[in-house]
Amino acid sequence: MNLSILLNQLVNGLQSGSVFALVALGYSMVYGIIKLLNFAHGDIIMVGAYAAWMCMANFGLHPLLSAAAAVVVSTLVGMSIEKVAYSPLRSAPRLSLLITAIGISYLLENGFQLIFGSGAKNVAKYVAPLTSGPSLRLGTVQISFTALITIGTTLLSMVALTLLVKRTRLGKAMRAVSEDMGAAQLMGISLNRTISFTFAVGSALAGIASVLYICAYPQASPTMGSMLGLKAFVAAVLGGIGSIPGAMVGGFAIGIVEALVSAAGLSTWKDGVTFAILILVLLIKPTGFFGRRAIEKV
Amino acid sequence: MKKFIATLMAVVMMFSMAACGTGSNGDEAGGESEGESGGETIKVGVLANTSGDNAMYGNAVANGVNLYIDQLNASGGINGKQVEVVQYDDEGDATTAVNAFNRLMDDGVTAVIGSVLTGTTVAVADETYEVNMPQITASATAAGVTVLDPEDPESEIRTNVFRSCFIDPFQGEKMAQYAYEKSGATTAAVIFETGSSYSEGLATAFVDKCEELGVEVVASEGYSTGDTDFNAQLTNIAAQNPDVIFCPNYYEDIGLIVTQARAAGITSQFLGGDGWGGVAGYASAEDMEGSVYCSGYAPGSTDEVIKFEQDYEAAYGEAVPNMFAPLGYDAAMLMCNAIAEAEAQGLETGSDEYKQAIIDAMAATDGLEGITGTYVFDEQNNPVKSAAMIVLKDGQETFSELY
């Protein structure tokens, strides 16, 4: 493989990794705050994609408006799931929460299959105004307009998220709750509001990811979120679950690894390699790149 | 962290359990026999999976077959005799199919139309070959239906088994020929789904034929089932800048591949097989413009086809769902024509000589016009017929020519 192809493949990896990174952020934030692996998180992407499709196909909205609607719907669905399914179980064992999350995941996937059918919905003709633009050529490296938008939006979202967590009062509250839930509560931080807010931010990121996803891969199907969610989860673990920069780095890393594996003609091994990474990380360095070693008191 | 790992294990187990087992839930094989009773009839057995998974194909074939035979009976039948259809549901299951065939034998049929899926058809073909029962399938595309061992070029051929559809490699060869002659391609690339016998079969046949014709295959890329990101493979293909890209698979994948290819700056022409039917809705008109695929059936192409479509809609209250219905219609037509030949020889209906006469007549079919093409059989009992070339134009799948 020569250098220009290699560089092109790295761009491909960054593009698919962007979506993984955005989803991984949601996993990581929620885990950081209530120690829940929210396996329904991947399906929020699917909800967002269907929302965008509905807006564009049925209501004829402009793709940009539809994108905004997708983010809003994802956020609301994410928050409602937390309210309905997770908050009643806040004092229950963590395994119950986890099982509930898996249940919600199946509910969303099968519910959407029931309502919209199991076939994929095509959105190519609707998103065309968002994806048709000049591609960037740097020497022999061609970066498509879609890739530019995807990577750019992801980086912007991450900057915004970092500012939000570091500079705002709610961000401070989030950090405090993840540090020590009990102490934070004693300091007068509203637990419900902070957790709700965390789900809202995570789901909004998933909503953004869903829009980027259907721009790059213009189809929405009921099960589109399941494999995507699992891979984003691997990305979150690789980066160190609970860590925001970790989720970003993990997402990009998984994207690049997958692109290189496929480019080498081993596409059938792509998923296998990703999950092998998960196993290796858990065996060798369970805290990932940026995770903190948590001493668990039993 | 131990807790975390334990939790994770539990999750993995749960997902793997959920992934297991959705079984088939077909009903008991219910036979339905139609047709006139009284007077002398010619009994023809029909096997189709009209329930269970893939019933969509079985129903379409059965409808096509019954439509032809009903029309034939309405116009006086064969040699003054009505054709009686004895139809059983094989549920797409090989064992059920063999049992159903045994019931057909008890019913005294003289020929079998079916089955629909490759697995059931091969199982039934093993049985019909034993008793030299004329059989034609409308839709089983694997080479192993008419040849005992497709790997062995010297293999024994099931002389009694015919089909009205293409075989898998045929489409790949056809498209390679098309790329060479019509598109003037000197370089080609393929992108296919590894592990799918349909996709790989077409891709392999395409590559072999290209080499034979002197078209250089510059890239051959695989992807796995369920992939949505093809950028890595397409980047490799883009670096070779081939004249045409052959992607034999179903329309959902094709829409994604073509969209991503255009975004990556690939301007090559895309070619595909009959899995492309319906692809126009899955990528934008500009991206698809000029792509070509071959199909066994070209909707609305000729007067006969239009008449068939109208008759079908009148009989079943729905539009022709897919190419399986016209293929079923053609299978029934081929079989009934061969039966007419045996009748013309004045043989006793249902006797061994009668069956042999049907088989001989079928093998000698020369230029019989069907809905899906003009039929001649090769030495392996596969139809040699032209494929309908469908071109993507202004976002429409348009019939361009028989090739």
XYZ file of C-alpha atoms in Angstrom:
701
model
C 0.000 0.000 0.000
C 1.555 3.286 -0.983
C 1.585 6.440 1.111
C -1.272 8.295 -0.557
C -3.642 5.344 -0.203
C -2.562 4.981 3.410
C -3.310 8.654 4.087
C -6.673 8.327 2.341
C -7.454 5.320 4.520
C -6.571 7.338 7.615
C -9.099 9.960 6.524
C -11.698 7.197 6.042
C -10.888 5.990 9.539
C -11.264 9.475 10.991
C -14.626 9.815 9.272
C -16.125 6.574 10.571
C -14.288 7.094 13.866
C -16.029 10.458 14.311
C -19.386 8.754 14.658
C -17.937 6.162 17.035
C -16.376 8.960 19.092
C -19.636 10.913 19.416
C -21.509 7.806 20.523
C -18.673 6.739 22.815
C -18.892 10.114 24.562
C -22.480 9.354 25.522
C -21.491 5.940 26.894
C -18.614 7.397 28.826
C -20.482 10.332 30.342
C -23.349 8.178 31.546
C -20.974 5.570 32.939
C -18.948 8.289 34.601
C -21.954 9.621 36.418
C -24.191 6.680 37.353
C -21.899 3.718 36.539
C -24.424 2.436 34.010
C -23.430 0.903 30.680
C -26.324 2.357 28.740
C -26.704 -0.233 26.011
C -29.726 1.581 24.635
C -27.450 4.442 23.682
C -26.639 3.073 20.216
C -30.338 2.900 19.470
C -30.728 6.602 20.188
C -28.807 7.084 16.928
C -31.421 5.007 15.181
C -34.202 7.110 16.708
C -32.431 10.264 15.534
C -31.992 8.882 12.031
C -35.678 7.975 11.767
C -36.654 11.394 13.113
C -34.570 13.058 10.410
C -36.017 10.747 7.776
C -39.598 11.463 8.913
C -39.008 15.206 8.809
C -37.482 15.103 5.358
C -39.676 12.466 3.706
C -43.068 13.077 5.325
C -43.019 16.735 6.284
C -40.690 17.931 3.535
C -38.540 19.952 5.921
C -35.160 21.309 4.872
C -32.371 18.873 5.791
C -30.808 21.380 8.196
C -34.105 21.810 10.054
C -34.541 18.051 10.034
C -31.059 17.654 11.477
C -32.004 20.015 14.291
C -35.218 18.059 14.814
C -33.234 14.809 14.960
C -31.023 16.231 17.698
C -34.047 17.485 19.657
C -35.906 14.171 19.334
C -32.822 12.166 20.344
C -32.332 14.378 23.368
C -35.952 14.050 24.463
C -35.990 10.273 23.933
C -32.725 9.891 25.838
C -34.046 11.941 28.745
C -37.383 10.131 28.832
C -35.655 6.759 28.873
C -33.667 7.906 31.882
C -36.793 9.166 33.640
C -38.997 6.185 32.859
C -36.587 3.266 32.966
C -33.470 4.173 34.909
C -34.368 6.676 37.607
C -36.800 4.331 39.450
C -33.890 1.870 39.702
C -31.322 4.313 41.013
C -30.889 2.463 44.295
C -31.279 -1.007 42.766
C -28.213 -3.188 42.046
C -26.317 -2.085 38.978
C -27.033 -5.328 37.183
C -30.774 -4.545 37.209
C -30.048 -1.219 35.548
C -27.911 -2.913 32.946
C -30.584 -5.463 32.144
C -33.120 -2.662 31.875
C -30.823 -0.890 29.417
C -30.645 -4.004 27.259
C -34.418 -4.321 27.464
C -34.856 -0.740 26.310
C -32.470 -1.404 23.454
C -34.596 -4.331 22.242
C -37.782 -2.375 22.810
C -36.559 0.437 20.572
C -35.241 -1.849 17.838
C -38.288 -4.084 17.682
C -40.723 -1.239 18.241
C -39.321 0.608 15.256
C -39.420 -2.572 13.200
C -43.081 -2.923 14.085
C -43.917 0.665 13.199
C -41.713 1.296 10.181
C -40.977 -2.220 8.903
C -37.622 -3.954 8.914
C -36.380 -2.582 5.607
C -33.938 0.296 5.380
C -35.267 3.785 4.691
C -33.268 5.595 2.102
C -32.480 9.257 2.658
C -29.918 9.820 -0.119
C -32.067 12.203 -2.118
C -33.064 14.265 0.904
C -29.607 14.776 2.414
C -28.039 15.627 -0.944
C -28.058 19.409 -0.195
C -25.985 18.735 2.930
C -23.496 16.387 1.336
C -22.883 17.907 -2.073
C -19.996 20.306 -1.895
C -16.424 20.614 -2.996
C -14.028 17.952 -1.804
C -10.649 18.945 -0.472
C -7.516 17.772 -2.219
C -4.242 17.880 -0.316
C -1.630 16.560 -2.671
C -2.799 13.043 -3.409
C -5.139 12.859 -0.452
C -8.777 13.367 -1.346
C -11.101 14.327 1.493
C -14.742 14.170 0.465
C -17.124 16.920 1.493
C -19.031 14.457 3.669
C -15.829 13.515 5.464
C -14.976 17.191 5.986
C -18.397 17.892 7.473
C -18.324 14.780 9.642
C -14.877 15.345 11.087
C -15.413 19.107 11.440
C -18.757 18.775 13.222
C -17.334 16.145 15.531
C -14.370 18.292 16.520
C -16.657 21.294 17.108
C -19.014 19.200 19.240
C -16.104 17.991 21.296
C -14.791 21.502 21.904
C -18.285 22.592 22.921
C -18.639 19.610 25.238
C -15.281 20.225 26.861
C -16.202 23.875 27.489
C -19.564 22.809 28.842
C -18.047 20.369 31.295
C -15.139 22.585 32.313
C -16.654 26.064 32.321
C -20.339 25.895 33.265
C -22.037 25.365 36.608
C -23.919 22.354 35.305
C -20.647 20.928 34.049
C -19.161 21.448 37.467
C -22.167 19.688 38.981
C -21.648 16.767 36.584
C -18.033 16.451 37.584
C -18.960 16.652 41.245
C -21.631 13.934 40.964
C -19.265 11.631 39.108
C -16.626 12.240 41.786
C -18.871 11.399 44.713
C -22.610 11.225 44.364
C -23.373 11.385 48.066
C -21.072 14.283 48.808
C -22.349 16.203 45.807
C -25.888 15.819 47.052
C -24.855 17.096 50.465
C -23.352 20.154 48.778
C -26.802 20.985 47.440
C -26.415 19.658 43.896
C -29.682 18.340 42.495
C -28.993 14.750 41.564
C -32.023 14.327 39.337
C -31.318 17.461 37.388
C -27.654 16.646 36.903
C -28.289 13.084 35.748
C -31.054 14.263 33.439
C -28.709 16.845 32.017
C -26.004 14.233 31.439
C -28.424 12.031 29.514
C -29.581 15.060 27.548
C -26.039 15.979 26.521
C -25.118 12.388 25.686
C -28.274 11.902 23.639
C -27.827 15.228 21.860
C -24.365 14.051 20.801
C -25.944 10.807 19.598
C -28.455 12.924 17.675
C -25.614 14.807 16.002
C -23.954 11.464 15.263
C -27.178 10.189 13.696
C -27.280 13.131 11.306
C -23.625 12.652 10.375
C -24.285 8.936 9.964
C -27.148 9.357 7.497
C -25.163 11.948 5.567
C -22.324 9.484 5.085
C -24.400 6.289 4.860
C -27.805 7.490 3.687
C -30.006 4.754 5.158
C -31.951 4.366 8.366
C -32.820 0.879 9.583
C -34.144 -0.353 12.942
C -30.966 -2.246 13.832
C -28.457 0.316 12.600
C -27.612 1.325 16.168
C -26.809 -2.054 17.650
C -23.418 -2.811 16.091
C -22.569 0.877 16.038
C -23.368 1.105 19.736
C -21.265 -1.942 20.595
C -18.296 -0.551 18.684
C -18.673 2.836 20.319
C -18.690 0.976 23.613
C -15.385 -0.665 22.667
C -14.096 2.801 21.798
C -15.169 4.098 25.209
C -13.437 1.214 26.991
C -10.313 1.623 24.876
C -10.121 5.308 25.722
C -10.914 4.664 29.354
C -14.578 4.539 30.256
C -15.681 7.651 32.100
C -13.105 9.843 30.366
C -14.211 12.396 27.792
C -10.912 12.796 25.906
C -10.566 9.013 26.127
C -13.855 8.487 24.297
C -12.740 10.799 21.507
C -9.350 9.159 21.077
C -10.873 5.681 21.389
C -13.470 6.442 18.711
C -10.922 7.697 16.228
C -8.614 4.762 17.009
C -11.348 2.176 16.364
C -12.329 3.934 13.130
C -8.765 3.947 11.866
C -8.142 0.317 12.833
C -11.304 -0.765 10.995
C -10.403 1.212 7.894
C -6.918 -0.282 7.780
C -8.167 -3.827 8.349
C -10.720 -3.456 5.539
C -8.181 -1.835 3.255
C -5.848 -4.768 3.767
C -8.580 -7.006 2.358
C -9.512 -8.530 5.696
C -12.957 -6.956 5.931
C -14.477 -10.165 7.265
C -12.144 -9.802 10.246
C -13.036 -6.173 10.901
C -15.566 -6.783 13.674
C -13.378 -9.523 15.101
C -10.403 -7.174 15.355
C -12.522 -4.541 17.097
C -13.741 -6.958 19.727
C -10.285 -8.482 20.091
C -9.177 -4.972 21.042
C -11.875 -4.944 23.723
C -10.629 -8.239 25.148
C -6.990 -7.129 25.056
C -7.754 -3.820 26.757
C -9.737 -5.559 29.480
C -6.951 -8.076 30.033
C -3.952 -5.777 29.863
C -5.086 -2.296 30.818
C -8.750 -2.267 31.891
C -8.578 1.475 32.541
C -7.885 2.198 28.867
C -5.811 5.145 27.696
C -7.142 7.833 30.009
C -9.252 6.087 32.620
C -8.537 6.525 36.301
C -7.872 3.492 38.406
C -10.883 3.325 40.625
C -10.510 1.488 43.878
C -13.794 -0.285 44.336
C -14.899 -0.772 47.871
C -17.015 -3.832 48.242
C -12.820 -3.375 37.778
C -13.525 -7.064 38.361
C -17.149 -6.170 38.752
C -17.026 -4.320 35.497
C -15.605 -7.322 33.675
C -18.156 -9.655 35.237
C -20.941 -7.333 34.196
C -19.559 -7.221 30.713
C -19.485 -11.019 30.497
C -23.109 -11.132 31.555
C -23.964 -8.681 28.820
C -22.093 -10.588 26.156
C -23.889 -13.766 27.166
C -27.227 -12.073 27.023
C -26.604 -10.720 23.555
C -25.441 -14.081 22.281
C -28.483 -15.807 23.726
C -30.791 -13.303 22.162
C -29.069 -13.847 18.848
C -29.936 -17.532 18.889
C -32.819 -19.303 17.377
C -35.773 -17.910 15.600
C -37.153 -21.139 14.275
C -39.447 -21.632 11.394
C -43.067 -21.836 12.235
C -44.723 -23.182 9.153
C -48.032 -24.962 9.366
C -48.592 -28.581 8.580
C -48.154 -29.197 4.903
C -51.582 -28.495 3.538
C -52.335 -29.734 0.086
C -54.674 -27.899 -2.153
C -55.718 -29.258 -5.432
C -57.349 -27.179 -8.041
C -58.609 -27.749 -11.497
C -61.437 -29.583 -13.174
C -62.438 -33.038 -12.160
C -64.355 -35.346 -14.408
C -63.183 -36.340 -17.849
C -59.574 -37.245 -18.494
C -57.066 -34.850 -16.962
C -53.325 -34.437 -16.991
C -52.065 -34.135 -13.429
C -49.182 -31.760 -12.843
C -47.619 -31.430 -9.405
C -46.616 -28.021 -8.076
C -44.263 -27.636 -5.097
C -43.774 -24.185 -3.629
C -43.042 -22.716 -0.223
C -46.246 -20.765 0.186
C -45.704 -20.336 3.931
C -42.743 -19.640 6.210
C -39.650 -17.583 5.502
C -39.269 -16.550 1.868
C -42.937 -17.368 1.219
C -42.957 -14.233 -0.922
C -40.976 -16.146 -3.562
C -43.046 -19.318 -3.284
C -46.350 -17.496 -3.599
C -45.167 -15.536 -6.620
C -44.015 -18.712 -8.392
C -47.231 -20.582 -7.530
C -49.333 -17.654 -8.773
C -47.399 -17.513 -12.029
C -47.758 -21.259 -12.595
C -51.473 -21.296 -11.816
C -52.102 -18.264 -13.997
C -50.614 -20.021 -17.033
C -52.428 -23.293 -16.413
C -55.756 -21.548 -15.812
C -55.347 -19.696 -19.087
C -54.392 -22.923 -20.853
C -57.436 -24.749 -19.469
C -59.704 -21.865 -20.413
C -58.489 -22.164 -23.992
C -59.225 -25.897 -24.111
C -56.285 -27.515 -22.305
C -53.886 -29.930 -23.964
C -55.222 -32.313 -26.599
C -58.741 -31.738 -25.281
C -57.699 -32.686 -21.733
C -57.682 -30.293 -18.806
C -54.489 -29.839 -16.814
C -55.087 -30.538 -13.137
C -52.783 -28.819 -10.666
C -51.933 -30.720 -7.485
C -50.144 -28.230 -5.269
C -48.371 -28.796 -1.947
C -46.580 -26.383 0.350
C -43.005 -27.488 1.138
C -42.414 -24.658 3.642
C -38.961 -24.158 2.178
C -37.827 -27.286 4.023
C -36.013 -30.106 2.219
C -37.608 -32.966 4.204
C -41.101 -31.554 3.831
C -40.422 -31.108 0.122
C -39.471 -34.772 -0.316
C -42.573 -35.869 1.621
C -44.694 -33.596 -0.537
C -43.140 -35.103 -3.651
C -43.997 -38.600 -2.406
C -47.594 -37.486 -1.997
C -47.511 -36.175 -5.566
C -46.319 -39.616 -6.704
C -49.270 -41.202 -4.867
C -51.558 -38.690 -6.537
C -50.240 -39.909 -9.876
C -48.805 -36.707 -11.312
C -46.998 -36.888 -14.605
C -44.701 -33.909 -14.180
C -43.492 -31.622 -11.377
C -43.106 -27.856 -11.406
C -40.922 -26.809 -8.484
C -39.605 -26.335 -6.037
C -38.714 -22.698 -5.435
C -35.649 -22.494 -3.194
C -32.370 -24.133 -4.105
C -32.259 -26.473 -1.089
C -35.743 -27.913 -1.575
C -35.308 -28.147 -5.331
C -32.098 -30.178 -5.053
C -33.755 -32.518 -2.534
C -36.703 -33.104 -4.844
C -34.428 -33.409 -7.885
C -32.648 -36.337 -6.220
C -36.011 -38.114 -6.017
C -37.316 -37.226 -9.478
C -34.031 -38.338 -11.045
C -34.543 -41.818 -9.523
C -37.942 -42.259 -11.182
C -37.264 -40.140 -14.295
C -40.048 -37.697 -13.491
C -39.959 -34.524 -15.607
C -39.225 -31.546 -13.337
C -38.748 -27.839 -13.925
C -37.931 -25.176 -11.362
C -38.696 -21.530 -11.904
C -36.191 -20.093 -9.516
C -33.463 -22.374 -8.131
C -30.282 -20.811 -9.473
C -27.524 -23.053 -8.075
C -25.629 -25.158 -10.603
C -26.198 -28.258 -8.414
C -29.869 -28.450 -9.374
C -29.313 -29.931 -12.813
C -25.795 -31.318 -12.284
C -25.076 -33.957 -9.631
C -21.681 -32.510 -8.687
C -21.159 -28.931 -9.869
C -17.450 -29.054 -8.922
C -16.801 -31.891 -11.343
C -16.889 -30.913 -15.034
C -17.455 -34.578 -15.970
C -20.334 -34.909 -13.535
C -23.496 -36.798 -14.297
C -26.386 -34.558 -15.348
C -29.938 -34.890 -14.081
C -31.411 -35.210 -17.546
C -34.978 -34.889 -16.240
C -34.522 -31.574 -14.406
C -34.808 -28.179 -16.092
C -35.137 -24.571 -14.985
C -36.572 -21.393 -16.418
C -34.221 -18.976 -14.594
C -30.562 -18.009 -15.015
C -27.883 -19.763 -13.037
C -25.720 -17.578 -10.770
C -22.501 -17.557 -12.846
C -24.465 -16.668 -15.980
C -25.147 -13.123 -14.785
C -21.503 -12.503 -13.930
C -20.421 -13.685 -17.363
C -23.134 -11.653 -19.050
C -22.060 -8.457 -17.294
C -18.380 -9.053 -18.092
C -19.360 -9.432 -21.734
C -21.439 -6.271 -21.501
C -18.568 -4.338 -19.891
C -16.237 -5.447 -22.679
C -18.536 -5.009 -25.667
C -20.926 -2.236 -24.714
C -19.019 -0.158 -22.176
C -15.685 -0.617 -23.936
C -14.004 -1.296 -20.617
C -10.360 -2.285 -20.466
C -10.130 -2.237 -16.665
C -12.673 -3.403 -14.114
C -13.028 -3.723 -10.350
C -15.361 -5.845 -8.250
C -16.743 -5.250 -4.774
C -18.742 -8.089 -3.246
C -20.026 -9.501 0.018
C -17.708 -12.227 1.263
C -19.572 -15.294 2.483
C -22.672 -14.679 0.364
C -22.801 -17.424 -2.257
C -24.881 -15.234 -4.554
C -22.566 -12.241 -4.397
C -19.338 -14.242 -4.496
C -20.649 -16.512 -7.251
C -21.434 -13.598 -9.535
C -18.172 -11.830 -8.716
C -16.067 -14.925 -9.440
C -17.820 -15.556 -12.749
C -17.352 -11.894 -13.699
C -13.628 -11.950 -12.914
C -13.074 -15.216 -14.818
C -14.916 -13.953 -17.878
C -13.029 -10.626 -17.764
C -9.724 -12.463 -17.803
C -10.924 -14.525 -20.756
C -11.921 -11.373 -22.644
C -8.734 -9.490 -21.769
C -10.355 -6.967 -19.441
C -7.929 -6.326 -16.605
C -9.411 -6.733 -13.122
C -7.483 -4.103 -11.161
C -9.159 -4.465 -7.787
C -11.238 -7.101 -6.043
C -12.573 -5.989 -2.675
C -14.743 -7.874 -0.213
C -16.898 -6.637 2.630
C -18.797 -8.444 5.319
C -22.526 -8.818 5.859
C -24.150 -5.790 7.450
C -21.363 -3.334 6.625
C -22.429 0.221 5.897
C -19.013 1.828 5.527
C -17.302 0.925 2.263
C -14.848 3.828 2.157
C -11.796 1.678 2.840
C -12.551 -0.666 -0.074
C -13.594 2.200 -2.341
C -10.368 4.110 -1.646
C -8.428 1.087 -2.882
C -10.625 0.924 -5.974
C -10.374 4.685 -6.595
C -6.581 4.444 -6.640
C -6.847 2.061 -9.621
C -9.438 4.171 -11.457
C -11.184 1.282 -13.258
C -13.539 1.813 -16.220
C -16.322 -0.216 -14.622
C -17.092 -1.494 -11.128
C -19.147 -4.659 -10.792
C -21.041 -4.960 -7.518
C -23.270 -7.990 -7.404
C -25.525 -7.734 -4.384
C -28.920 -6.540 -3.188
C -30.179 -2.999 -3.611
C -29.689 -1.726 -0.048
C -25.931 -2.332 -0.100
C -25.672 -1.037 -3.650
C -27.271 2.289 -2.717
C -24.679 2.806 0.030
C -21.749 1.706 -2.128
C -22.639 3.931 -5.064
C -23.320 6.969 -2.850
C -20.010 6.584 -1.019
C -18.121 5.913 -4.251
C -19.383 9.129 -5.811
C -18.508 11.065 -2.642
C -15.005 9.613 -2.857
C -14.690 10.960 -6.394
C -15.108 7.668 -8.290
C -16.629 8.288 -11.720
C -16.568 4.707 -13.047
C -19.710 3.057 -14.382
C -21.409 0.650 -11.967
C -22.676 -2.736 -13.138
C -24.749 -5.261 -11.224
C -26.953 -8.327 -11.272
C -30.646 -9.003 -10.662
C -30.318 -8.208 -6.931
C -30.328 -4.557 -7.985
C -34.086 -4.539 -8.709
C -35.504 -1.526 -6.842
C -32.128 0.187 -6.402
C -33.377 3.504 -7.820
C -34.936 4.364 -4.471
C -31.677 3.814 -2.597
C -29.300 6.386 -4.064
C -29.719 9.756 -5.709
C -30.507 9.967 -9.415
C -27.216 11.734 -10.231
C -25.134 9.134 -8.431
C -26.857 6.211 -10.147
C -27.007 7.757 -13.634
C -25.723 5.382 -16.300
C -25.392 2.327 -14.064
C -26.567 -0.921 -15.641
C -27.793 -4.232 -14.278
C -29.122 -7.407 -15.813
C -32.420 -8.939 -14.866
C -34.403 -12.023 -15.745
C -37.465 -9.939 -16.354
C -38.010 -6.476 -17.790
C -41.300 -4.991 -16.522
C -43.380 -3.379 -19.238
C -40.855 -4.111 -21.991
C -42.965 -5.847 -24.645
C -46.659 -6.309 -25.456
C -46.586 -9.896 -24.152
C -45.073 -8.758 -20.875
C -47.660 -5.999 -20.480
C -50.459 -8.484 -21.185
C -48.991 -10.855 -18.584
C -48.835 -8.054 -16.034
C -52.467 -7.109 -16.677
C -53.623 -10.734 -16.467
C -51.697 -11.229 -13.251
C -53.212 -8.174 -11.661
C -56.695 -9.207 -12.793
C -56.241 -12.700 -11.332
C -54.587 -11.855 -8.012
C -55.524 -8.236 -7.359
C -51.912 -7.116 -7.007
C -49.159 -6.031 -9.354
C -46.489 -8.565 -10.366
C -44.381 -8.566 -7.189
C -41.020 -9.669 -8.594
C -39.400 -11.748 -11.308
C -40.498 -14.988 -9.630
C -44.061 -14.740 -10.946
C -43.089 -14.440 -14.633
C -40.468 -17.176 -14.154
C -43.178 -19.435 -12.703
C -45.403 -18.605 -15.653
C -42.598 -19.528 -18.057
C -41.818 -22.746 -16.184
C -45.459 -23.819 -16.518
C -45.441 -22.855 -20.169
C -42.293 -24.880 -20.891
C -43.678 -27.905 -19.057
C -47.100 -27.742 -20.729
C -45.531 -27.391 -24.159
C -43.453 -30.506 -23.552
C -46.568 -32.347 -22.321
C -48.404 -31.311 -25.479
C -45.581 -32.927 -27.479
C -45.976 -36.199 -25.543
C -49.757 -36.053 -26.048
C -49.242 -35.518 -29.775
C -47.320 -38.803 -29.906
C -50.455 -40.542 -28.631
C -48.737 -42.082 -25.596
C -50.647 -43.176 -22.509
C -50.840 -40.326 -19.972
C -48.554 -40.889 -17.007
C -46.668 -43.871 -18.443
C -42.870 -44.064 -18.413
C -42.674 -43.531 -22.175
C -44.911 -40.512 -21.759
C -42.568 -38.999 -19.151
C -39.525 -39.699 -21.296
C -41.279 -38.026 -24.217
C -41.881 -34.933 -22.044
C -38.199 -34.830 -21.074
C -37.071 -35.239 -24.684
C -39.450 -32.547 -25.842
C -38.266 -30.190 -23.122
C -34.607 -30.728 -23.975
C -35.407 -30.074 -27.619
C -37.113 -26.743 -26.821
C -35.902 -24.336 -29.433
C -36.800 -20.684 -29.429
C -39.966 -20.861 -27.336
C -41.050 -17.303 -26.462
C -41.701 -16.735 -22.777
C -42.332 -13.683 -20.647
C -38.720 -13.566 -19.500
C -36.982 -14.425 -22.756
C -36.615 -16.922 -25.586
C -35.835 -20.440 -24.411
C -33.213 -22.913 -25.608
C -31.585 -25.358 -23.164
C -27.875 -26.070 -23.034
C -26.385 -29.534 -22.408
C -26.785 -29.001 -18.652
C -30.501 -28.171 -19.010
C -29.942 -24.495 -18.186
C -31.767 -21.974 -20.332
C -29.728 -19.991 -22.789
C -31.666 -16.781 -23.013
C -30.949 -13.145 -23.290
C -30.876 -11.005 -20.176
C -32.811 -7.778 -19.884
C -30.427 -4.863 -19.432
C -31.828 -2.205 -17.141
C -30.238 1.245 -17.193
C -30.557 3.816 -14.426
C -31.690 7.015 -16.107
C -32.954 10.173 -14.371
C -33.602 8.136 -11.244
C -35.676 5.524 -13.114
C -34.861 1.885 -13.806
C -35.378 1.790 -17.549
C -35.350 -1.282 -19.779
C -32.740 -0.699 -22.467
C -32.278 -3.908 -24.411
C -32.202 -7.682 -24.398
C -28.573 -8.671 -24.421
